[in-house]
């Protein structure tokens, strides 16, 4: 794909990519797949959290998101505080220079407009604001594609998120509550569309044929301490989540069910270790996953999935496996409703192992019916994402869209 002067269109991708979060990287993979199919001549690079990982895995040049390498570590010493402060200033110029080199910048999915997990305003929200402001000033189109949003309590974070959204040239959301949240913050969302999460555009794993006998259960765990407004209760929430999840896993093992523990971020590893240590059963093992494709393979091989992280849920649902959500935010509830499993949500902040087991058994009793429902909903999701990518081309690559339309008209 080329611009009006015949040069290749320069596309940047932006976000906490390559930083150990499989969901973020899966969203990037979906967008790179779209660009490869629809705009193969585009020149793509990234400004991201883990540039080495992104380059090694996806083969695109990448630049570190923050000048200061310790951006997401708590600054307790004077040198670290000064480094962070200087980094904020340096990043203004670094971000502006990077944005100016592009015709289009895409923020691929992710919950970039929410604070459902602990978040400091001068971390990623500030970086996103710099991106969107630089795009507006330089004329580079910045697109927030299939992103998540939620009400934000912190005033500074809310202001940065609202301003970023207003400055973006294109916005779409992964669920209706996200669009509603931005509307409530004062963003004009009249032209903003809602589509399924970008991960639904990834290839599906081979379907698992149920054997009839009780089979393995995948349990997706998370280093969960509540949201940004729960900092005072963070340890209490984590302890309750870990205790309830451990009791649930132990009960499954005592019934003779093999259990595979899944994660979605590198930070979840201590939770897996704690459960393995507490349960101490050969039936409970930890899966090693490096991508959403790996997660989908694990969930496709299971009879049932119980999961916390949003993209663990997506992988299980896309694999067509009956799933129960340990829900920590409205996005999980919305996803489960979208896929026809609204009744199978359990609060992650108050895990009750006995009630969770009841819901689990109810879910398994309806397994065959729910697998049919998931197959239908997955087909719908793929169709909706085809529309998402068509709309994205029309908004960001109008010359290419006209070329494709002309080619279709000339086809006999």
Short mmCIF file of C-alpha atoms in Angstrom, two decimals:
data_model
loop_
_atom_site.label_atom_id
_atom_site.label_comp_id
_atom_site.label_asym_id
_atom_site.label_seq_id
_atom_site.Cartn_x
_atom_site.Cartn_y
_atom_site.Cartn_z
CA UNK A 1 0.00 0.00 0.00
CA UNK A 2 1.32 3.44 -0.92
CA UNK A 3 0.42 7.04 -0.17
CA UNK A 4 -0.62 9.65 -2.72
CA UNK A 5 3.00 10.35 -3.71
CA UNK A 6 3.71 6.67 -4.30
CA UNK A 7 5.74 6.05 -1.13
CA UNK A 8 4.77 3.19 1.21
CA UNK A 9 2.36 4.18 3.96
CA UNK A 10 4.12 4.27 7.33
CA UNK A 11 2.10 2.63 10.12
CA UNK A 12 3.08 2.69 13.78
CA UNK A 13 1.65 0.45 16.49
CA UNK A 14 1.68 1.68 20.07
CA UNK A 15 1.13 0.23 23.53
CA UNK A 16 2.35 -2.01 26.33
CA UNK A 17 3.32 -4.66 23.82
CA UNK A 18 6.01 -7.27 24.33
CA UNK A 19 5.85 -6.67 28.08
CA UNK A 20 4.63 -10.10 29.14
CA UNK A 21 0.87 -9.62 28.77
CA UNK A 22 -0.44 -12.21 26.30
CA UNK A 23 -3.71 -10.36 25.67
CA UNK A 24 -1.95 -7.18 24.58
CA UNK A 25 0.32 -9.12 22.25
CA UNK A 26 -2.63 -11.04 20.83
CA UNK A 27 -4.33 -7.76 19.94
CA UNK A 28 -1.15 -6.65 18.18
CA UNK A 29 -1.02 -9.95 16.31
CA UNK A 30 -4.59 -9.46 15.08
CA UNK A 31 -3.80 -5.97 13.76
CA UNK A 32 -0.58 -7.12 12.10
CA UNK A 33 -2.58 -9.87 10.43
CA UNK A 34 -5.05 -7.29 9.11
CA UNK A 35 -2.25 -5.07 7.82
CA UNK A 36 -0.54 -8.02 6.15
CA UNK A 37 -3.75 -9.04 4.37
CA UNK A 38 -5.19 -5.67 3.43
CA UNK A 39 -2.15 -3.36 3.27
CA UNK A 40 0.88 -5.57 2.58
CA UNK A 41 3.06 -2.72 1.31
CA UNK A 42 2.69 -0.72 4.55
CA UNK A 43 5.90 -0.17 6.51
CA UNK A 44 5.20 -1.04 10.14
CA UNK A 45 7.11 -0.40 13.36
CA UNK A 46 6.27 -0.11 17.06
CA UNK A 47 6.67 2.17 20.07
CA UNK A 48 6.12 -0.26 22.90
CA UNK A 49 6.97 -1.58 26.35
CA UNK A 50 9.09 -4.53 25.20
CA UNK A 51 10.76 -3.63 21.90
CA UNK A 52 13.20 -6.56 21.90
CA UNK A 53 10.37 -9.08 22.33
CA UNK A 54 8.21 -7.44 19.65
CA UNK A 55 11.04 -7.39 17.10
CA UNK A 56 12.04 -10.99 17.86
CA UNK A 57 8.51 -12.30 17.61
CA UNK A 58 6.90 -10.21 14.87
CA UNK A 59 9.91 -9.09 12.86
CA UNK A 60 9.15 -5.37 12.96
CA UNK A 61 11.45 -2.59 14.22
CA UNK A 62 10.50 -1.38 17.69
CA UNK A 63 11.44 1.47 20.01
CA UNK A 64 11.13 1.57 23.79
CA UNK A 65 7.99 3.38 24.94
CA UNK A 66 9.65 5.29 27.81
CA UNK A 67 13.06 6.93 27.94
CA UNK A 68 13.37 6.05 31.64
CA UNK A 69 13.75 2.26 31.94
CA UNK A 70 12.32 2.10 35.45
CA UNK A 71 9.03 3.77 34.52
CA UNK A 72 6.78 1.11 36.03
CA UNK A 73 8.80 0.55 39.19
CA UNK A 74 7.95 2.56 42.30
CA UNK A 75 10.40 5.45 42.66
CA UNK A 76 11.60 5.57 46.28
CA UNK A 77 15.09 6.99 45.94
CA UNK A 78 15.87 10.57 44.94
CA UNK A 79 17.70 9.43 41.79
CA UNK A 80 14.73 7.39 40.65
CA UNK A 81 12.33 10.27 41.27
CA UNK A 82 14.54 12.62 39.25
CA UNK A 83 14.90 10.00 36.51
CA UNK A 84 11.16 9.56 36.23
CA UNK A 85 10.57 13.30 36.15
CA UNK A 86 13.21 13.86 33.49
CA UNK A 87 11.77 10.94 31.54
CA UNK A 88 8.38 12.63 31.37
CA UNK A 89 9.98 15.64 29.70
CA UNK A 90 12.19 13.63 27.35
CA UNK A 91 9.21 11.47 26.31
CA UNK A 92 7.37 14.54 25.03
CA UNK A 93 10.01 15.00 22.35
CA UNK A 94 10.67 11.28 21.76
CA UNK A 95 6.97 10.57 21.23
CA UNK A 96 6.42 13.58 18.98
CA UNK A 97 9.43 12.66 16.81
CA UNK A 98 8.25 9.05 16.48
CA UNK A 99 4.66 10.03 15.62
CA UNK A 100 5.78 12.50 12.93
CA UNK A 101 7.50 9.68 11.05
CA UNK A 102 4.17 7.93 10.45
CA UNK A 103 1.06 8.45 8.37
CA UNK A 104 -1.05 6.36 10.77
CA UNK A 105 -0.59 5.10 14.33
CA UNK A 106 -2.78 2.25 15.63
CA UNK A 107 -3.34 1.43 19.29
CA UNK A 108 -4.41 -2.22 18.96
CA UNK A 109 -7.10 -3.15 21.46
CA UNK A 110 -6.13 -3.42 25.15
CA UNK A 111 -7.83 -1.65 28.02
CA UNK A 112 -6.10 1.65 27.32
CA UNK A 113 -9.07 3.79 28.44
CA UNK A 114 -9.74 2.04 31.74
CA UNK A 115 -8.28 1.67 35.24
CA UNK A 116 -9.87 -1.63 36.26
CA UNK A 117 -6.42 -2.64 37.54
CA UNK A 118 -4.06 -0.39 39.57
CA UNK A 119 -2.79 2.43 37.36
CA UNK A 120 -0.87 5.66 37.95
CA UNK A 121 -1.91 8.63 35.79
CA UNK A 122 1.66 9.57 34.87
CA UNK A 123 2.47 6.11 33.54
CA UNK A 124 0.61 4.76 30.51
CA UNK A 125 -2.28 7.32 30.54
CA UNK A 126 0.30 10.10 30.17
CA UNK A 127 2.08 8.20 27.37
CA UNK A 128 -1.22 7.73 25.53
CA UNK A 129 -2.01 11.43 25.88
CA UNK A 130 1.40 12.36 24.42
CA UNK A 131 0.71 10.04 21.49
CA UNK A 132 -2.73 11.45 20.71
CA UNK A 133 -1.62 15.06 21.17
CA UNK A 134 1.39 14.53 18.89
CA UNK A 135 -0.89 12.96 16.31
CA UNK A 136 -3.26 15.91 16.34
CA UNK A 137 -0.43 18.46 16.11
CA UNK A 138 1.47 16.65 13.35
CA UNK A 139 -1.50 15.50 11.27
CA UNK A 140 -0.78 11.82 11.86
CA UNK A 141 -4.00 9.84 12.23
CA UNK A 142 -4.12 8.04 15.59
CA UNK A 143 -6.62 5.20 15.87
CA UNK A 144 -7.80 3.56 19.09
CA UNK A 145 -9.01 0.25 17.63
CA UNK A 146 -11.23 -2.11 19.61
CA UNK A 147 -10.12 -0.66 22.94
CA UNK A 148 -11.60 -1.14 26.39
CA UNK A 149 -12.82 1.69 28.60
CA UNK A 150 -14.44 1.98 32.02
CA UNK A 151 -15.42 4.65 34.55
CA UNK A 152 -12.32 6.08 36.24
CA UNK A 153 -12.30 7.48 39.76
CA UNK A 154 -8.90 9.17 39.79
CA UNK A 155 -9.33 12.71 38.50
CA UNK A 156 -5.93 13.03 36.81
CA UNK A 157 -6.22 9.65 35.09
CA UNK A 158 -9.75 10.43 33.96
CA UNK A 159 -8.68 13.79 32.50
CA UNK A 160 -5.79 12.26 30.56
CA UNK A 161 -7.94 9.42 29.23
CA UNK A 162 -10.76 11.76 28.20
CA UNK A 163 -8.38 14.13 26.43
CA UNK A 164 -6.60 11.26 24.65
CA UNK A 165 -9.89 9.89 23.35
CA UNK A 166 -10.98 13.31 22.08
CA UNK A 167 -7.69 13.84 20.25
CA UNK A 168 -7.75 10.47 18.47
CA UNK A 169 -8.80 10.48 14.81
CA UNK A 170 -10.62 7.15 15.11
CA UNK A 171 -12.13 5.19 17.99
CA UNK A 172 -13.85 1.83 18.26
CA UNK A 173 -14.59 -0.25 21.34
CA UNK A 174 -14.66 -3.91 22.26
CA UNK A 175 -17.98 -3.70 24.08
CA UNK A 176 -20.92 -1.36 24.65
CA UNK A 177 -20.04 -0.53 28.30
CA UNK A 178 -16.72 0.86 27.03
CA UNK A 179 -18.43 3.25 24.66
CA UNK A 180 -20.93 4.18 27.38
CA UNK A 181 -18.08 4.95 29.79
CA UNK A 182 -16.44 7.34 27.33
CA UNK A 183 -19.75 9.02 26.60
CA UNK A 184 -20.22 9.51 30.35
CA UNK A 185 -16.77 11.15 30.48
CA UNK A 186 -17.89 13.72 27.93
CA UNK A 187 -16.49 12.20 24.72
CA UNK A 188 -18.70 12.44 21.62
CA UNK A 189 -19.17 8.78 20.68
CA UNK A 190 -21.90 9.25 18.08
CA UNK A 191 -19.66 7.92 15.29
CA UNK A 192 -17.80 5.34 17.38
CA UNK A 193 -18.59 1.70 16.66
CA UNK A 194 -18.54 -1.40 18.88
CA UNK A 195 -17.02 -4.66 17.67
CA UNK A 196 -15.85 -7.86 19.39
CA UNK A 197 -12.37 -7.93 20.88
CA UNK A 198 -9.62 -8.08 18.25
CA UNK A 199 -8.46 -11.48 19.55
CA UNK A 200 -11.55 -13.05 17.98
CA UNK A 201 -9.87 -12.37 14.61
CA UNK A 202 -7.02 -14.76 15.43
CA UNK A 203 -7.04 -18.30 14.00
CA UNK A 204 -9.17 -20.78 15.94
CA UNK A 205 -7.64 -23.96 17.37
CA UNK A 206 -8.89 -27.40 16.28
CA UNK A 207 -12.10 -28.28 18.11
CA UNK A 208 -11.85 -30.83 20.91
CA UNK A 209 -14.26 -33.76 20.66
CA UNK A 210 -15.70 -34.51 24.13
CA UNK A 211 -15.20 -38.15 25.16
CA UNK A 212 -18.15 -38.36 27.53
CA UNK A 213 -16.01 -39.09 30.58
CA UNK A 214 -15.07 -36.17 32.86
CA UNK A 215 -11.96 -34.57 31.38
CA UNK A 216 -9.46 -31.85 32.24
CA UNK A 217 -10.40 -28.43 33.58
CA UNK A 218 -8.39 -25.28 32.83
CA UNK A 219 -8.29 -22.72 35.64
CA UNK A 220 -6.94 -19.33 34.58
CA UNK A 221 -5.49 -17.44 37.53
CA UNK A 222 -4.34 -13.88 38.02
CA UNK A 223 -2.23 -11.83 40.38
CA UNK A 224 -5.42 -10.04 41.36
CA UNK A 225 -5.44 -7.27 43.97
CA UNK A 226 -8.57 -5.39 42.92
CA UNK A 227 -8.80 -2.24 40.84
CA UNK A 228 -7.38 1.26 41.00
CA UNK A 229 -9.93 2.28 43.63
CA UNK A 230 -9.21 -0.78 45.81
CA UNK A 231 -5.65 0.05 46.85
CA UNK A 232 -6.53 0.23 50.56
CA UNK A 233 -8.01 -3.30 50.42
CA UNK A 234 -5.60 -4.77 47.88
CA UNK A 235 -4.02 -7.42 50.12
CA UNK A 236 -7.37 -8.48 51.59
CA UNK A 237 -8.84 -8.86 48.09
CA UNK A 238 -5.83 -10.86 46.92
CA UNK A 239 -5.92 -13.18 49.92
CA UNK A 240 -9.62 -13.86 49.47
CA UNK A 241 -9.19 -14.48 45.74
CA UNK A 242 -6.25 -16.84 46.25
CA UNK A 243 -7.91 -18.75 49.11
CA UNK A 244 -11.17 -19.26 47.20
CA UNK A 245 -9.44 -20.28 43.97
CA UNK A 246 -7.16 -22.69 45.82
CA UNK A 247 -10.13 -24.35 47.53
CA UNK A 248 -11.86 -24.73 44.18
CA UNK A 249 -8.80 -26.34 42.56
CA UNK A 250 -8.35 -28.66 45.53
CA UNK A 251 -11.98 -29.80 45.29
CA UNK A 252 -11.58 -30.61 41.60
CA UNK A 253 -8.42 -32.61 42.28
CA UNK A 254 -10.11 -34.53 45.09
CA UNK A 255 -12.81 -35.53 42.58
CA UNK A 256 -10.11 -36.90 40.29
CA UNK A 257 -10.25 -34.10 37.71
CA UNK A 258 -6.98 -33.09 36.03
CA UNK A 259 -6.49 -29.32 36.39
CA UNK A 260 -4.30 -27.12 34.18
CA UNK A 261 -3.40 -23.72 35.65
CA UNK A 262 -3.22 -20.94 33.07
CA UNK A 263 -1.85 -17.41 33.26
CA UNK A 264 -2.06 -14.39 30.98
CA UNK A 265 0.80 -12.27 32.27
CA UNK A 266 4.25 -12.94 33.68
CA UNK A 267 3.18 -11.41 36.99
CA UNK A 268 0.69 -14.29 37.54
CA UNK A 269 3.45 -16.86 38.15
CA UNK A 270 3.49 -16.47 41.98
CA UNK A 271 -0.24 -17.28 42.11
CA UNK A 272 0.36 -20.52 40.19
CA UNK A 273 3.22 -21.42 42.53
CA UNK A 274 1.09 -20.73 45.61
CA UNK A 275 -1.76 -22.96 44.37
CA UNK A 276 0.60 -25.80 43.38
CA UNK A 277 2.23 -25.63 46.80
CA UNK A 278 -1.10 -25.56 48.66
CA UNK A 279 -2.84 -28.33 46.70
CA UNK A 280 0.17 -30.61 46.16
CA UNK A 281 -1.51 -33.06 43.78
CA UNK A 282 -0.11 -34.70 40.63
CA UNK A 283 -3.44 -33.90 38.98
CA UNK A 284 -2.75 -30.16 39.17
CA UNK A 285 -0.16 -28.88 36.70
CA UNK A 286 0.86 -25.53 35.23
CA UNK A 287 0.72 -24.84 31.50
CA UNK A 288 3.56 -22.97 29.82
CA UNK A 289 2.03 -20.49 27.39
CA UNK A 290 3.77 -17.80 25.36
CA UNK A 291 0.87 -16.57 23.23
CA UNK A 292 -2.90 -16.51 22.91
CA UNK A 293 -2.53 -19.36 20.41
CA UNK A 294 -0.96 -21.44 23.19
CA UNK A 295 -3.79 -20.51 25.54
CA UNK A 296 -6.39 -21.45 22.93
CA UNK A 297 -4.80 -24.87 22.46
CA UNK A 298 -4.92 -25.47 26.22
CA UNK A 299 -8.53 -24.37 26.54
CA UNK A 300 -9.60 -26.32 23.44
CA UNK A 301 -8.28 -29.50 25.05
CA UNK A 302 -10.31 -28.94 28.23
CA UNK A 303 -13.86 -29.97 29.04
CA UNK A 304 -14.45 -26.74 30.93
CA UNK A 305 -12.61 -23.50 31.73
CA UNK A 306 -12.77 -21.24 34.79
CA UNK A 307 -10.75 -18.08 34.26
CA UNK A 308 -10.11 -14.59 35.56
CA UNK A 309 -8.08 -12.65 33.01
CA UNK A 310 -10.10 -11.15 30.18
CA UNK A 311 -8.08 -12.72 27.39
CA UNK A 312 -8.04 -16.11 29.13
CA UNK A 313 -11.81 -15.90 28.85
CA UNK A 314 -11.63 -14.89 25.20
CA UNK A 315 -9.31 -17.80 24.37
CA UNK A 316 -11.63 -20.29 26.05
CA UNK A 317 -14.74 -18.85 24.41
CA UNK A 318 -13.12 -18.69 20.99
CA UNK A 319 -12.04 -22.32 21.41
CA UNK A 320 -15.72 -23.13 21.97
CA UNK A 321 -15.18 -24.49 25.48
CA UNK A 322 -17.87 -23.87 28.14
CA UNK A 323 -16.45 -21.19 30.42
CA UNK A 324 -17.10 -19.69 33.84
CA UNK A 325 -15.72 -16.21 34.50
CA UNK A 326 -14.16 -15.08 37.75
CA UNK A 327 -15.19 -11.56 36.88
CA UNK A 328 -13.36 -8.49 38.18
CA UNK A 329 -14.82 -5.84 35.86
CA UNK A 330 -17.81 -5.00 33.67
CA UNK A 331 -15.83 -6.00 30.58
CA UNK A 332 -15.86 -9.66 31.68
CA UNK A 333 -19.61 -9.58 32.31
CA UNK A 334 -20.19 -7.93 28.92
CA UNK A 335 -18.04 -10.53 27.16
CA UNK A 336 -19.86 -13.43 28.79
CA UNK A 337 -23.24 -11.93 27.86
CA UNK A 338 -22.09 -11.36 24.28
CA UNK A 339 -21.17 -15.05 24.04
CA UNK A 340 -24.39 -16.31 25.62
CA UNK A 341 -22.95 -17.25 29.02
CA UNK A 342 -24.14 -14.34 31.17
CA UNK A 343 -25.30 -16.71 33.92
CA UNK A 344 -21.79 -18.06 34.44
CA UNK A 345 -20.02 -15.18 36.17
CA UNK A 346 -18.61 -15.24 39.71
CA UNK A 347 -17.14 -12.20 41.52
CA UNK A 348 -13.34 -12.34 41.66
CA UNK A 349 -13.32 -10.04 44.68
CA UNK A 350 -15.40 -12.49 46.72
CA UNK A 351 -14.59 -16.00 45.52
CA UNK A 352 -16.87 -18.47 47.30
CA UNK A 353 -15.52 -21.93 46.48
CA UNK A 354 -18.78 -23.72 47.34
CA UNK A 355 -20.90 -21.45 45.14
CA UNK A 356 -18.24 -21.59 42.42
CA UNK A 357 -18.44 -25.39 42.43
CA UNK A 358 -22.24 -25.21 42.10
CA UNK A 359 -21.94 -22.90 39.08
CA UNK A 360 -19.23 -25.12 37.62
CA UNK A 361 -21.46 -28.20 37.82
CA UNK A 362 -24.40 -26.34 36.31
CA UNK A 363 -22.13 -25.26 33.46
CA UNK A 364 -20.96 -28.81 32.81
CA UNK A 365 -24.53 -30.11 32.76
CA UNK A 366 -25.28 -27.74 29.85
CA UNK A 367 -21.97 -28.33 28.06
CA UNK A 368 -23.33 -29.70 24.77
CA UNK A 369 -25.88 -26.90 24.40
CA UNK A 370 -23.36 -24.21 25.28
CA UNK A 371 -20.84 -25.52 22.77
CA UNK A 372 -23.43 -24.99 20.04
CA UNK A 373 -24.13 -21.48 21.31
CA UNK A 374 -20.43 -20.63 21.32
CA UNK A 375 -19.98 -21.89 17.75
CA UNK A 376 -22.75 -19.55 16.59
CA UNK A 377 -21.46 -16.56 18.57
CA UNK A 378 -17.92 -17.10 17.29
CA UNK A 379 -19.12 -17.01 13.68
CA UNK A 380 -20.92 -13.74 14.45
CA UNK A 381 -17.77 -12.29 16.05
CA UNK A 382 -15.67 -13.06 12.96
CA UNK A 383 -18.23 -11.37 10.71
CA UNK A 384 -18.34 -8.29 12.92
CA UNK A 385 -14.56 -8.00 12.93
CA UNK A 386 -14.51 -8.14 9.14
CA UNK A 387 -16.68 -5.02 9.29
CA UNK A 388 -14.29 -3.50 11.86
CA UNK A 389 -11.33 -3.89 9.53
CA UNK A 390 -13.30 -2.57 6.55
CA UNK A 391 -14.26 0.50 8.59
CA UNK A 392 -10.65 0.94 9.70
CA UNK A 393 -9.41 0.92 6.11
CA UNK A 394 -12.03 3.50 5.12
CA UNK A 395 -11.07 5.77 8.03
CA UNK A 396 -7.29 5.50 7.92
CA UNK A 397 -6.40 4.40 4.40
CA UNK A 398 -9.00 6.10 2.17
CA UNK A 399 -6.82 5.90 -0.96
CA UNK A 400 -6.47 2.14 -0.55
CA UNK A 401 -10.20 1.82 0.12
CA UNK A 402 -11.00 3.59 -3.14
CA UNK A 403 -8.52 1.37 -4.98
CA UNK A 404 -10.15 -1.78 -3.58
CA UNK A 405 -13.64 -0.49 -4.45
CA UNK A 406 -12.53 0.32 -8.01
CA UNK A 407 -11.00 -3.14 -8.39
CA UNK A 408 -14.24 -4.75 -7.24
CA UNK A 409 -16.25 -2.72 -9.76
CA UNK A 410 -13.95 -3.86 -12.59
CA UNK A 411 -14.12 -7.52 -11.64
CA UNK A 412 -16.33 -9.35 -14.19
#
